Amino acid sequence: MNDFERLRPVGPLEKYSTTRHSLGLYFNVAVSATYILPDTFTLPLKDYVYKACETLIGQHPILSAIPISEDTEDTWFVRLPEIDLSQSVAFQRRTRDFPDNNEPDVELCELLRVQHSTGFAAPLPYWRLFILTDEANDLRFTAVYVFHHAIGDGTSGKAFHQTFLDALHTAATFMTPGEVKQVIQSPTSSLLPNLEALHPCPTTIPFLLNALFRAKVWSHRDPRLWTGAKISAPVKTELRQIIIPAAVSAALRKNCRQNNATVTAALQAAVARALLTHLPVKYTKVQMNGAISCRRWLKGGEITDQSMGVWVMDFAESFYRNEVNRNPDTFPWDQARKSRATIEQALGREGKNAGTCLLKHIDNFQDLFRGKIGKDRDESFEVSNVGVLQSKQEEDPSRPQTTRAMFSQTPSALGAALEVSSITGGDGCLVLGITWQTGVVEPELVNAVIDTLVKELHDAAL
């Protein structure tokens, strides 16, 4: 690998993920989508998938880049000279029928549970693509894109599928039998810049001093706060898929607008209430960590929602039992409005004083993260919502379409006890990928929380 072309050092936010990966504290992100191909697709499915992958690799140079020396402070991206698709793309026949209506996809969940507990190793690419095919119909399949968090954020996973969808259409239009390649030469284009190269990530002196005091001197632990079991490694992932039917999802979006909230804010309030409903009475507070894309603030305009890389920042919200249960018979819209206000304040700061801004001040990520093992977590749950993954606005029967989608990720050993990742697919269903680390949250608690969460979201749609 010393002979591979060196591209650029990883930035601080990217190093946050390369370090976690090397220590077994976090492995990857996944965005999955079910595709329906028109009858005009008459060649073998593998040909179309390989041709589409060739297109994507040519368009997104990060797909042929891997981080090396992850276990050091001198981590670089290098370019693989070529990618053998047979090593990174796997085709798997389903043993059960596609799930009907709003039933969880058991085979998808089983695959993701394993993948979110499995890292990457050079010299293979730091992404994998699984194609779950239907025994009876090759024109319907689920594509599961699994990738290292240093090469992409949740929006990048969505961008993969949007590009893949277009590439499939192009392949069907222009590809001839026998044209497909298994080994793809990597592009020569440069990597897109890291977050810190495009944004100053500013911090005020009081914010910096407060963070320094908490890290170096003393940090008060609120005894009312629940954050699950202490930090441990390596991560083994537990996972549940929750599907909110299209009609309920549409009603939820409408009610969010009418109540001056958003779907993300409503999700945060619903998860908080569900947790506080089932936690022991001594815990009266939960802490939420949220992720927001900062692509809209980045200078130069070269980073769009179709770009692949890591350009996210964080924000936080606290919820209290007496507030989320003030009116137990109705959805806590006041808490959802509070969450929306917090999100808008974070957006208004345009990245100033975000926790992400502190990463550039860390001298040794390896020592810092190792030092956290065995200590308490800071957060109870995280909510990441990447919005809607849609096919072309006007349905064209000659084009491939996507229907059900799912967004999920490894639970971070350093982060929240419960990870809630959400996306809405082309079928209109809001799907939650809920993950947690084995041993950090009791399965009975998770099951009870999920049952209550589903009820809360249905109530919010009424």
Short mmCIF file of C-alpha atoms in Angstrom, two decimals:
data_model
loop_
_atom_site.label_atom_id
_atom_site.label_comp_id
_atom_site.label_asym_id
_atom_site.label_seq_id
_atom_site.Cartn_x
_atom_site.Cartn_y
_atom_site.Cartn_z
CA MET A 1 0.00 0.00 0.00
CA ASN A 2 3.02 2.27 0.28
CA ASP A 3 2.99 2.32 -3.54
CA PHE A 4 -0.57 3.68 -3.71
CA GLU A 5 -1.05 7.32 -4.70
CA ARG A 6 -1.34 9.53 -1.61
CA LEU A 7 -4.29 11.90 -1.97
CA ARG A 8 -4.57 14.02 1.18
CA PRO A 9 -4.50 13.65 4.96
CA VAL A 10 -7.84 12.85 6.58
CA GLY A 11 -9.42 15.88 8.25
CA PRO A 12 -10.36 16.00 11.95
CA LEU A 13 -13.99 14.94 11.39
CA GLU A 14 -12.85 12.11 9.12
CA LYS A 15 -10.22 11.10 11.70
CA TYR A 16 -12.97 10.84 14.31
CA SER A 17 -14.33 7.92 12.26
CA THR A 18 -11.00 6.37 11.20
CA THR A 19 -9.92 6.23 14.85
CA ARG A 20 -13.23 4.73 16.02
CA HIS A 21 -12.98 2.15 13.23
CA SER A 22 -9.43 1.13 14.17
CA LEU A 23 -10.42 0.67 17.83
CA GLY A 24 -13.61 -1.29 17.09
CA LEU A 25 -15.79 1.51 18.49
CA TYR A 26 -17.82 2.12 15.30
CA PHE A 27 -17.74 0.47 11.88
CA ASN A 28 -20.06 1.85 9.20
CA VAL A 29 -23.22 3.42 7.82
CA ALA A 30 -25.73 1.82 5.44
CA VAL A 31 -28.44 3.13 3.15
CA SER A 32 -30.60 0.47 1.54
CA ALA A 33 -33.27 0.77 -1.16
CA THR A 34 -35.50 -1.59 -3.09
CA TYR A 35 -35.41 -1.19 -6.87
CA ILE A 36 -37.93 -2.14 -9.52
CA LEU A 37 -36.58 -2.38 -13.07
CA PRO A 38 -38.77 -2.13 -16.17
CA ASP A 39 -39.24 -5.11 -18.50
CA THR A 40 -36.80 -3.58 -21.00
CA PHE A 41 -33.92 -4.73 -18.74
CA THR A 42 -33.24 -8.04 -20.49
CA LEU A 43 -29.52 -8.63 -19.74
CA PRO A 44 -28.35 -10.38 -16.54
CA LEU A 45 -28.83 -8.22 -13.44
CA LYS A 46 -25.13 -8.44 -12.61
CA ASP A 47 -24.28 -6.68 -15.89
CA TYR A 48 -26.45 -3.68 -15.03
CA VAL A 49 -25.18 -3.50 -11.44
CA TYR A 50 -21.52 -3.72 -12.50
CA LYS A 51 -22.00 -1.08 -15.21
CA ALA A 52 -23.74 1.23 -12.73
CA CYS A 53 -20.91 0.72 -10.21
CA GLU A 54 -18.36 1.61 -12.91
CA THR A 55 -20.26 4.87 -13.48
CA LEU A 56 -20.33 5.68 -9.77
CA ILE A 57 -16.64 4.96 -9.25
CA GLY A 58 -15.85 7.31 -12.14
CA GLN A 59 -18.05 10.08 -10.74
CA HIS A 60 -17.10 9.83 -7.05
CA PRO A 61 -13.33 9.53 -6.41
CA ILE A 62 -13.91 8.81 -2.70
CA LEU A 63 -15.20 5.34 -3.71
CA SER A 64 -11.68 4.36 -4.82
CA ALA A 65 -9.95 5.98 -1.82
CA ILE A 66 -9.15 4.24 1.46
CA PRO A 67 -7.67 5.62 4.70
CA ILE A 68 -4.33 4.06 5.69
CA SER A 69 -2.60 4.08 9.10
CA GLU A 70 -5.94 4.45 10.88
CA ASP A 71 -4.31 3.40 14.14
CA THR A 72 -1.91 6.35 14.05
CA GLU A 73 -2.29 10.14 14.09
CA ASP A 74 -0.88 10.31 10.53
CA THR A 75 -3.84 8.93 8.59
CA TRP A 76 -4.01 9.56 4.84
CA PHE A 77 -6.35 8.77 2.00
CA VAL A 78 -4.67 6.79 -0.76
CA ARG A 79 -6.08 5.77 -4.11
CA LEU A 80 -6.61 2.12 -5.00
CA PRO A 81 -5.28 1.56 -8.54
CA GLU A 82 -8.33 -0.52 -9.43
CA ILE A 83 -11.44 -2.06 -7.93
CA ASP A 84 -12.44 -5.67 -8.53
CA LEU A 85 -16.23 -5.54 -8.24
CA SER A 86 -16.44 -9.26 -7.47
CA GLN A 87 -14.72 -8.45 -4.14
CA SER A 88 -17.04 -5.59 -3.17
CA VAL A 89 -20.42 -6.45 -4.73
CA ALA A 90 -22.29 -9.54 -3.51
CA PHE A 91 -25.49 -11.05 -4.95
CA GLN A 92 -27.68 -12.94 -2.53
CA ARG A 93 -30.96 -14.74 -3.23
CA ARG A 94 -33.65 -14.13 -0.67
CA THR A 95 -34.82 -17.27 1.11
CA ARG A 96 -38.17 -15.64 1.93
CA ASP A 97 -40.51 -13.56 -0.18
CA PHE A 98 -40.20 -9.80 -0.11
CA PRO A 99 -42.05 -8.64 3.02
CA ASP A 100 -45.59 -7.51 2.37
CA ASN A 101 -46.92 -4.10 3.28
CA ASN A 102 -45.39 -2.85 6.49
CA GLU A 103 -43.75 -5.96 7.89
CA PRO A 104 -40.05 -5.67 8.81
CA ASP A 105 -37.62 -7.06 6.24
CA VAL A 106 -36.09 -9.89 8.29
CA GLU A 107 -33.38 -10.82 5.78
CA LEU A 108 -32.29 -7.22 5.34
CA CYS A 109 -32.12 -6.76 9.11
CA GLU A 110 -30.06 -9.93 9.52
CA LEU A 111 -27.60 -8.75 6.89
CA LEU A 112 -27.33 -5.26 8.42
CA ARG A 113 -26.86 -6.63 11.93
CA VAL A 114 -23.78 -8.51 10.73
CA GLN A 115 -22.48 -5.69 8.54
CA HIS A 116 -22.76 -3.06 11.26
CA SER A 117 -20.50 -5.26 13.39
CA THR A 118 -17.91 -5.74 10.64
CA GLY A 119 -15.16 -3.33 9.66
CA PHE A 120 -13.14 -2.88 6.48
CA ALA A 121 -9.62 -3.95 5.57
CA ALA A 122 -7.20 -2.73 2.91
CA PRO A 123 -6.58 -3.22 0.07
CA LEU A 124 -10.34 -3.69 -0.54
CA PRO A 125 -12.53 -0.58 -0.92
CA TYR A 126 -14.07 0.83 2.24
CA TRP A 127 -17.58 0.17 0.96
CA ARG A 128 -19.61 -2.93 0.14
CA LEU A 129 -22.75 -3.39 -1.95
CA PHE A 130 -25.16 -6.26 -1.38
CA ILE A 131 -27.87 -7.07 -3.90
CA LEU A 132 -30.74 -9.06 -2.33
CA THR A 133 -32.67 -10.59 -5.21
CA ASP A 134 -36.14 -12.05 -5.42
CA GLU A 135 -36.33 -15.76 -6.31
CA ALA A 136 -39.28 -15.15 -8.61
CA ASN A 137 -38.35 -11.80 -10.14
CA ASP A 138 -34.87 -10.52 -11.01
CA LEU A 139 -36.30 -7.12 -11.82
CA ARG A 140 -36.92 -6.44 -8.13
CA PHE A 141 -34.01 -6.32 -5.69
CA THR A 142 -32.78 -4.52 -2.60
CA ALA A 143 -29.42 -2.75 -2.88
CA VAL A 144 -27.62 -2.40 0.47
CA TYR A 145 -24.79 0.14 0.36
CA VAL A 146 -22.52 -0.18 3.43
CA PHE A 147 -19.67 2.32 3.84
CA HIS A 148 -17.02 3.63 6.20
CA HIS A 149 -18.13 6.88 7.86
CA ALA A 150 -14.90 8.64 6.83
CA ILE A 151 -15.85 8.32 3.14
CA GLY A 152 -19.49 9.32 3.50
CA ASP A 153 -22.26 10.65 5.74
CA GLY A 154 -25.96 9.74 5.60
CA THR A 155 -26.62 12.17 2.75
CA SER A 156 -23.77 10.53 0.81
CA GLY A 157 -25.56 7.19 1.15
CA LYS A 158 -28.65 8.78 -0.31
CA ALA A 159 -26.52 10.29 -3.11
CA PHE A 160 -25.17 6.81 -3.89
CA HIS A 161 -28.66 5.50 -4.59
CA GLN A 162 -29.71 8.54 -6.60
CA THR A 163 -26.59 8.20 -8.78
CA PHE A 164 -27.02 4.41 -8.96
CA LEU A 165 -30.61 4.83 -10.13
CA ASP A 166 -29.58 7.15 -12.96
CA ALA A 167 -26.63 4.90 -13.84
CA LEU A 168 -28.92 1.87 -14.17
CA HIS A 169 -31.13 3.80 -16.57
CA THR A 170 -28.12 4.86 -18.63
CA ALA A 171 -26.75 1.30 -18.64
CA ALA A 172 -30.02 -0.06 -20.01
CA THR A 173 -30.01 2.57 -22.75
CA PHE A 174 -26.42 2.30 -23.97
CA MET A 175 -24.93 -1.00 -22.78
CA THR A 176 -24.38 -3.87 -25.19
CA PRO A 177 -24.00 -7.57 -24.26
CA GLY A 178 -20.45 -8.49 -23.20
CA GLU A 179 -19.45 -4.87 -22.52
CA VAL A 180 -19.49 -5.09 -18.73
CA LYS A 181 -16.21 -4.95 -16.78
CA GLN A 182 -15.43 -6.67 -13.49
CA VAL A 183 -12.21 -4.76 -12.76
CA ILE A 184 -12.62 -0.98 -12.80
CA GLN A 185 -9.70 1.42 -13.10
CA SER A 186 -9.84 4.18 -10.50
CA PRO A 187 -10.38 7.75 -11.69
CA THR A 188 -7.57 10.31 -11.55
CA SER A 189 -9.70 13.16 -10.15
CA SER A 190 -8.91 14.73 -6.78
CA LEU A 191 -10.85 14.02 -3.61
CA LEU A 192 -13.33 16.65 -2.52
CA PRO A 193 -12.04 18.77 0.39
CA ASN A 194 -12.70 17.75 4.00
CA LEU A 195 -15.07 19.77 6.19
CA GLU A 196 -12.39 21.84 7.93
CA ALA A 197 -10.85 22.88 4.60
CA LEU A 198 -14.19 24.40 3.58
CA HIS A 199 -15.46 25.78 6.89
CA PRO A 200 -13.66 27.64 9.69
CA CYS A 201 -15.47 25.60 12.40
CA PRO A 202 -15.32 28.63 14.72
CA THR A 203 -15.62 28.53 18.50
CA THR A 204 -16.02 31.36 20.97
CA ILE A 205 -13.61 31.64 23.91
CA PRO A 206 -16.32 30.81 26.52
CA PHE A 207 -17.40 27.70 24.54
CA LEU A 208 -13.80 26.53 24.20
CA LEU A 209 -12.95 27.19 27.85
CA ASN A 210 -16.07 25.36 29.03
CA ALA A 211 -15.20 22.33 26.89
CA LEU A 212 -11.61 22.41 28.14
CA PHE A 213 -12.74 22.63 31.78
CA ARG A 214 -15.11 19.68 31.39
CA ALA A 215 -12.45 17.59 29.62
CA LYS A 216 -9.45 18.41 31.82
CA VAL A 217 -10.71 19.55 35.22
CA TRP A 218 -14.19 18.42 36.27
CA SER A 219 -17.40 17.34 34.59
CA HIS A 220 -20.58 17.07 36.65
CA ARG A 221 -22.55 13.89 36.09
CA ASP A 222 -26.28 14.51 36.53
CA PRO A 223 -27.63 11.54 38.55
CA ARG A 224 -31.03 11.98 36.84
CA LEU A 225 -29.53 11.30 33.40
CA TRP A 226 -29.80 7.85 31.78
CA THR A 227 -27.20 6.88 29.17
CA GLY A 228 -27.15 3.07 29.28
CA ALA A 229 -24.16 0.97 30.28
CA LYS A 230 -20.60 2.31 30.34
CA ILE A 231 -18.44 2.56 27.21
CA SER A 232 -17.03 -0.77 26.06
CA ALA A 233 -15.44 -2.30 22.95
CA PRO A 234 -15.62 -3.84 20.46
CA VAL A 235 -19.12 -3.08 19.20
CA LYS A 236 -21.60 -5.83 18.39
CA THR A 237 -24.76 -4.42 16.82
CA GLU A 238 -28.40 -5.13 17.64
CA LEU A 239 -30.95 -3.80 15.16
CA ARG A 240 -34.68 -3.30 14.64
CA GLN A 241 -36.50 -1.92 11.61
CA ILE A 242 -39.66 0.13 12.16
CA ILE A 243 -41.93 0.93 9.22
CA ILE A 244 -44.49 3.71 9.49
CA PRO A 245 -47.08 3.13 6.70
CA ALA A 246 -47.24 5.68 3.89
CA ALA A 247 -50.66 7.03 4.88
CA VAL A 248 -49.56 7.46 8.51
CA SER A 249 -46.27 9.06 7.38
CA ALA A 250 -48.13 11.54 5.17
CA ALA A 251 -50.50 12.43 8.01
CA LEU A 252 -47.53 12.83 10.37
CA ARG A 253 -45.82 15.27 7.99
CA LYS A 254 -49.06 17.25 7.66
CA ASN A 255 -49.58 17.41 11.43
CA CYS A 256 -45.97 18.47 11.93
CA ARG A 257 -46.53 21.45 9.65
CA GLN A 258 -49.80 22.33 11.39
CA ASN A 259 -48.10 22.18 14.80
CA ASN A 260 -45.09 24.26 13.75
CA ALA A 261 -42.75 21.28 14.02
CA THR A 262 -40.79 19.03 11.66
CA VAL A 263 -40.60 15.25 11.29
CA THR A 264 -37.09 15.27 12.81
CA ALA A 265 -38.26 17.32 15.80
CA ALA A 266 -41.31 15.09 16.29
CA LEU A 267 -39.08 11.99 16.16
CA GLN A 268 -36.84 13.45 18.86
CA ALA A 269 -39.77 14.22 21.14
CA ALA A 270 -41.34 10.80 20.53
CA VAL A 271 -38.11 8.89 21.30
CA ALA A 272 -37.60 10.96 24.45
CA ARG A 273 -41.10 10.24 25.72
CA ALA A 274 -40.83 6.55 24.84
CA LEU A 275 -37.58 6.25 26.80
CA LEU A 276 -38.81 8.18 29.81
CA THR A 277 -42.00 6.11 29.88
CA HIS A 278 -40.01 2.93 30.53
CA LEU A 279 -36.88 4.02 32.38
CA PRO A 280 -36.72 3.52 36.17
CA VAL A 281 -38.23 6.46 38.08
CA LYS A 282 -34.81 7.66 39.30
CA TYR A 283 -34.01 8.71 35.73
CA THR A 284 -35.87 11.90 34.83
CA LYS A 285 -33.65 13.22 32.03
CA VAL A 286 -32.45 12.00 28.63
CA GLN A 287 -29.91 13.72 26.42
CA MET A 288 -30.30 13.73 22.64
CA ASN A 289 -27.54 14.20 20.08
CA GLY A 290 -28.57 15.20 16.57
CA ALA A 291 -26.76 15.42 13.25
CA ILE A 292 -27.32 18.10 10.63
CA SER A 293 -25.80 18.40 7.17
CA CYS A 294 -23.72 21.54 6.79
CA ARG A 295 -23.33 21.35 3.00
CA ARG A 296 -25.40 24.51 2.61
CA TRP A 297 -22.77 26.59 4.49
CA LEU A 298 -19.64 25.37 2.74
CA LYS A 299 -17.70 27.85 0.64
CA GLY A 300 -17.10 27.35 -3.06
CA GLY A 301 -20.40 25.66 -3.85
CA GLU A 302 -18.72 22.43 -5.04
CA ILE A 303 -20.32 20.35 -2.27
CA THR A 304 -23.95 19.53 -3.02
CA ASP A 305 -26.41 16.90 -1.82
CA GLN A 306 -25.11 14.71 -4.67
CA SER A 307 -21.53 14.82 -3.34
CA MET A 308 -19.96 11.98 -1.35
CA GLY A 309 -17.98 12.82 1.76
CA VAL A 310 -18.48 13.79 5.41
CA TRP A 311 -19.90 17.25 5.99
CA VAL A 312 -22.05 17.06 9.12
CA MET A 313 -22.21 18.81 12.47
CA ASP A 314 -23.95 18.06 15.73
CA PHE A 315 -26.38 19.69 18.14
CA ALA A 316 -27.86 18.63 21.47
CA GLU A 317 -31.21 18.70 23.27
CA SER A 318 -32.26 17.72 26.79
CA PHE A 319 -35.66 16.23 27.63
CA TYR A 320 -37.22 15.87 31.09
CA ARG A 321 -39.85 13.45 32.32
CA ASN A 322 -42.18 16.11 33.75
CA GLU A 323 -42.10 18.05 30.46
CA VAL A 324 -42.59 15.21 27.96
CA ASN A 325 -45.44 13.83 30.10
CA ARG A 326 -47.12 17.15 30.87
CA ASN A 327 -50.12 16.04 28.80
CA PRO A 328 -49.75 12.24 28.70
CA ASP A 329 -52.91 11.69 26.65
CA THR A 330 -51.74 13.77 23.66
CA PHE A 331 -48.56 13.89 21.60
CA PRO A 332 -45.96 16.26 23.13
CA TRP A 333 -46.07 18.87 20.39
CA ASP A 334 -44.62 21.48 22.74
CA GLN A 335 -41.48 19.35 23.00
CA ALA A 336 -41.37 18.91 19.22
CA ARG A 337 -41.62 22.71 18.81
CA LYS A 338 -38.80 23.10 21.33
CA SER A 339 -36.70 20.68 19.30
CA ARG A 340 -37.45 22.51 16.08
CA ALA A 341 -36.31 25.77 17.69
CA THR A 342 -33.07 24.10 18.78
CA ILE A 343 -32.46 22.80 15.25
CA GLU A 344 -33.14 26.25 13.77
CA GLN A 345 -30.75 27.85 16.27
CA ALA A 346 -28.07 25.35 15.25
CA LEU A 347 -28.72 26.09 11.57
CA GLY A 348 -28.60 29.81 12.32
CA ARG A 349 -25.14 29.48 13.88
CA GLU A 350 -23.91 27.90 10.64
CA GLY A 351 -21.55 25.56 12.47
CA LYS A 352 -20.29 27.94 15.14
CA ASN A 353 -19.76 26.33 18.58
CA ALA A 354 -20.74 22.84 17.40
CA GLY A 355 -19.11 19.90 19.12
CA THR A 356 -17.57 19.00 15.76
CA CYS A 357 -15.58 22.26 15.91
CA LEU A 358 -13.61 20.92 18.87
CA LEU A 359 -12.12 18.02 16.88
CA LYS A 360 -9.45 20.24 15.30
CA HIS A 361 -8.06 20.87 18.81
CA ILE A 362 -7.48 17.16 19.58
CA ASP A 363 -3.80 16.20 19.47
CA ASN A 364 -4.17 12.43 19.86
CA PHE A 365 -7.47 10.77 18.95
CA GLN A 366 -6.19 7.29 19.78
CA ASP A 367 -5.27 8.13 23.38
CA LEU A 368 -8.42 10.17 23.93
CA PHE A 369 -10.75 7.41 22.72
CA ARG A 370 -8.95 4.62 24.55
CA GLY A 371 -9.21 6.69 27.71
CA LYS A 372 -13.00 6.79 27.44
CA ILE A 373 -13.45 3.00 27.63
CA GLY A 374 -15.04 2.07 30.95
CA LYS A 375 -16.47 5.55 31.51
CA ASP A 376 -20.02 6.88 31.31
CA ARG A 377 -21.59 8.01 28.06
CA ASP A 378 -22.76 11.58 27.60
CA GLU A 379 -25.86 10.90 25.51
CA SER A 380 -29.00 8.80 25.78
CA PHE A 381 -30.04 8.68 22.13
CA GLU A 382 -29.23 10.07 18.72
CA VAL A 383 -31.61 10.93 15.88
CA SER A 384 -30.35 11.24 12.30
CA ASN A 385 -32.92 11.92 9.58
CA VAL A 386 -31.74 12.16 5.97
CA GLY A 387 -35.15 13.03 4.55
CA VAL A 388 -36.60 11.50 1.38
CA LEU A 389 -35.02 9.17 -1.19
CA GLN A 390 -37.13 9.61 -4.30
CA SER A 391 -37.11 8.38 -7.86
CA LYS A 392 -37.58 10.95 -10.64
CA GLN A 393 -40.39 13.35 -9.78
CA GLU A 394 -42.55 12.19 -12.66
CA GLU A 395 -42.76 8.44 -12.78
CA ASP A 396 -41.53 7.22 -16.13
CA PRO A 397 -42.29 3.52 -16.77
CA SER A 398 -39.10 3.27 -18.85
CA ARG A 399 -36.91 4.21 -15.87
CA PRO A 400 -35.94 2.15 -12.81
CA GLN A 401 -37.73 3.18 -9.60
CA THR A 402 -36.91 2.93 -5.91
CA THR A 403 -39.54 2.07 -3.31
CA ARG A 404 -38.78 1.10 0.32
CA ALA A 405 -35.61 2.66 1.80
CA MET A 406 -33.72 2.23 5.07
CA PHE A 407 -30.93 4.16 6.79
CA SER A 408 -28.97 2.53 9.62
CA GLN A 409 -25.56 2.62 11.27
CA THR A 410 -23.31 1.00 13.81
CA PRO A 411 -24.15 2.20 17.33
CA SER A 412 -21.19 4.30 18.48
CA ALA A 413 -19.49 2.88 21.56
CA LEU A 414 -18.47 6.45 22.45
CA GLY A 415 -21.88 7.94 21.74
CA ALA A 416 -25.55 7.53 22.50
CA ALA A 417 -26.97 4.30 23.93
CA LEU A 418 -29.71 4.19 21.28
CA GLU A 419 -29.26 5.18 17.64
CA VAL A 420 -32.33 6.15 15.57
CA SER A 421 -31.70 6.66 11.85
CA SER A 422 -34.62 7.58 9.59
CA ILE A 423 -35.41 7.95 5.91
CA THR A 424 -38.53 8.07 3.76
CA GLY A 425 -38.47 6.01 0.56
CA GLY A 426 -40.24 6.26 -2.77
CA ASP A 427 -43.14 4.25 -1.32
CA GLY A 428 -43.86 7.09 1.14
CA CYS A 429 -43.07 5.01 4.24
CA LEU A 430 -40.98 6.54 7.02
CA VAL A 431 -38.53 3.82 8.06
CA LEU A 432 -36.50 3.85 11.26
CA GLY A 433 -33.31 1.85 11.65
CA ILE A 434 -32.83 1.49 15.41
CA THR A 435 -29.47 0.16 16.58
CA TRP A 436 -27.82 -0.37 19.94
CA GLN A 437 -24.72 -2.10 21.20
CA THR A 438 -25.14 -5.55 22.72
CA GLY A 439 -25.05 -5.20 26.50
CA VAL A 440 -25.53 -1.42 26.59
CA VAL A 441 -29.34 -1.44 26.67
CA GLU A 442 -31.49 -4.35 27.89
CA PRO A 443 -33.48 -5.96 25.04
CA GLU A 444 -36.67 -5.77 27.14
CA LEU A 445 -36.23 -2.01 27.51
CA VAL A 446 -35.59 -1.53 23.79
CA ASN A 447 -38.67 -3.56 22.85
CA ALA A 448 -40.86 -1.58 25.23
CA VAL A 449 -39.43 1.73 23.99
CA ILE A 450 -39.99 0.76 20.35
CA ASP A 451 -43.60 -0.26 21.00
CA THR A 452 -44.26 3.09 22.67
CA LEU A 453 -42.40 5.00 19.95
CA VAL A 454 -44.55 3.44 17.23
CA LYS A 455 -47.69 4.30 19.21
CA GLU A 456 -46.51 7.90 19.69
CA LEU A 457 -45.82 8.39 15.98
CA HIS A 458 -49.24 6.97 15.07
CA ASP A 459 -50.84 9.25 17.67
CA ALA A 460 -48.98 12.23 16.20
CA ALA A 461 -50.53 11.40 12.82
CA LEU A 462 -54.11 11.42 14.13
#
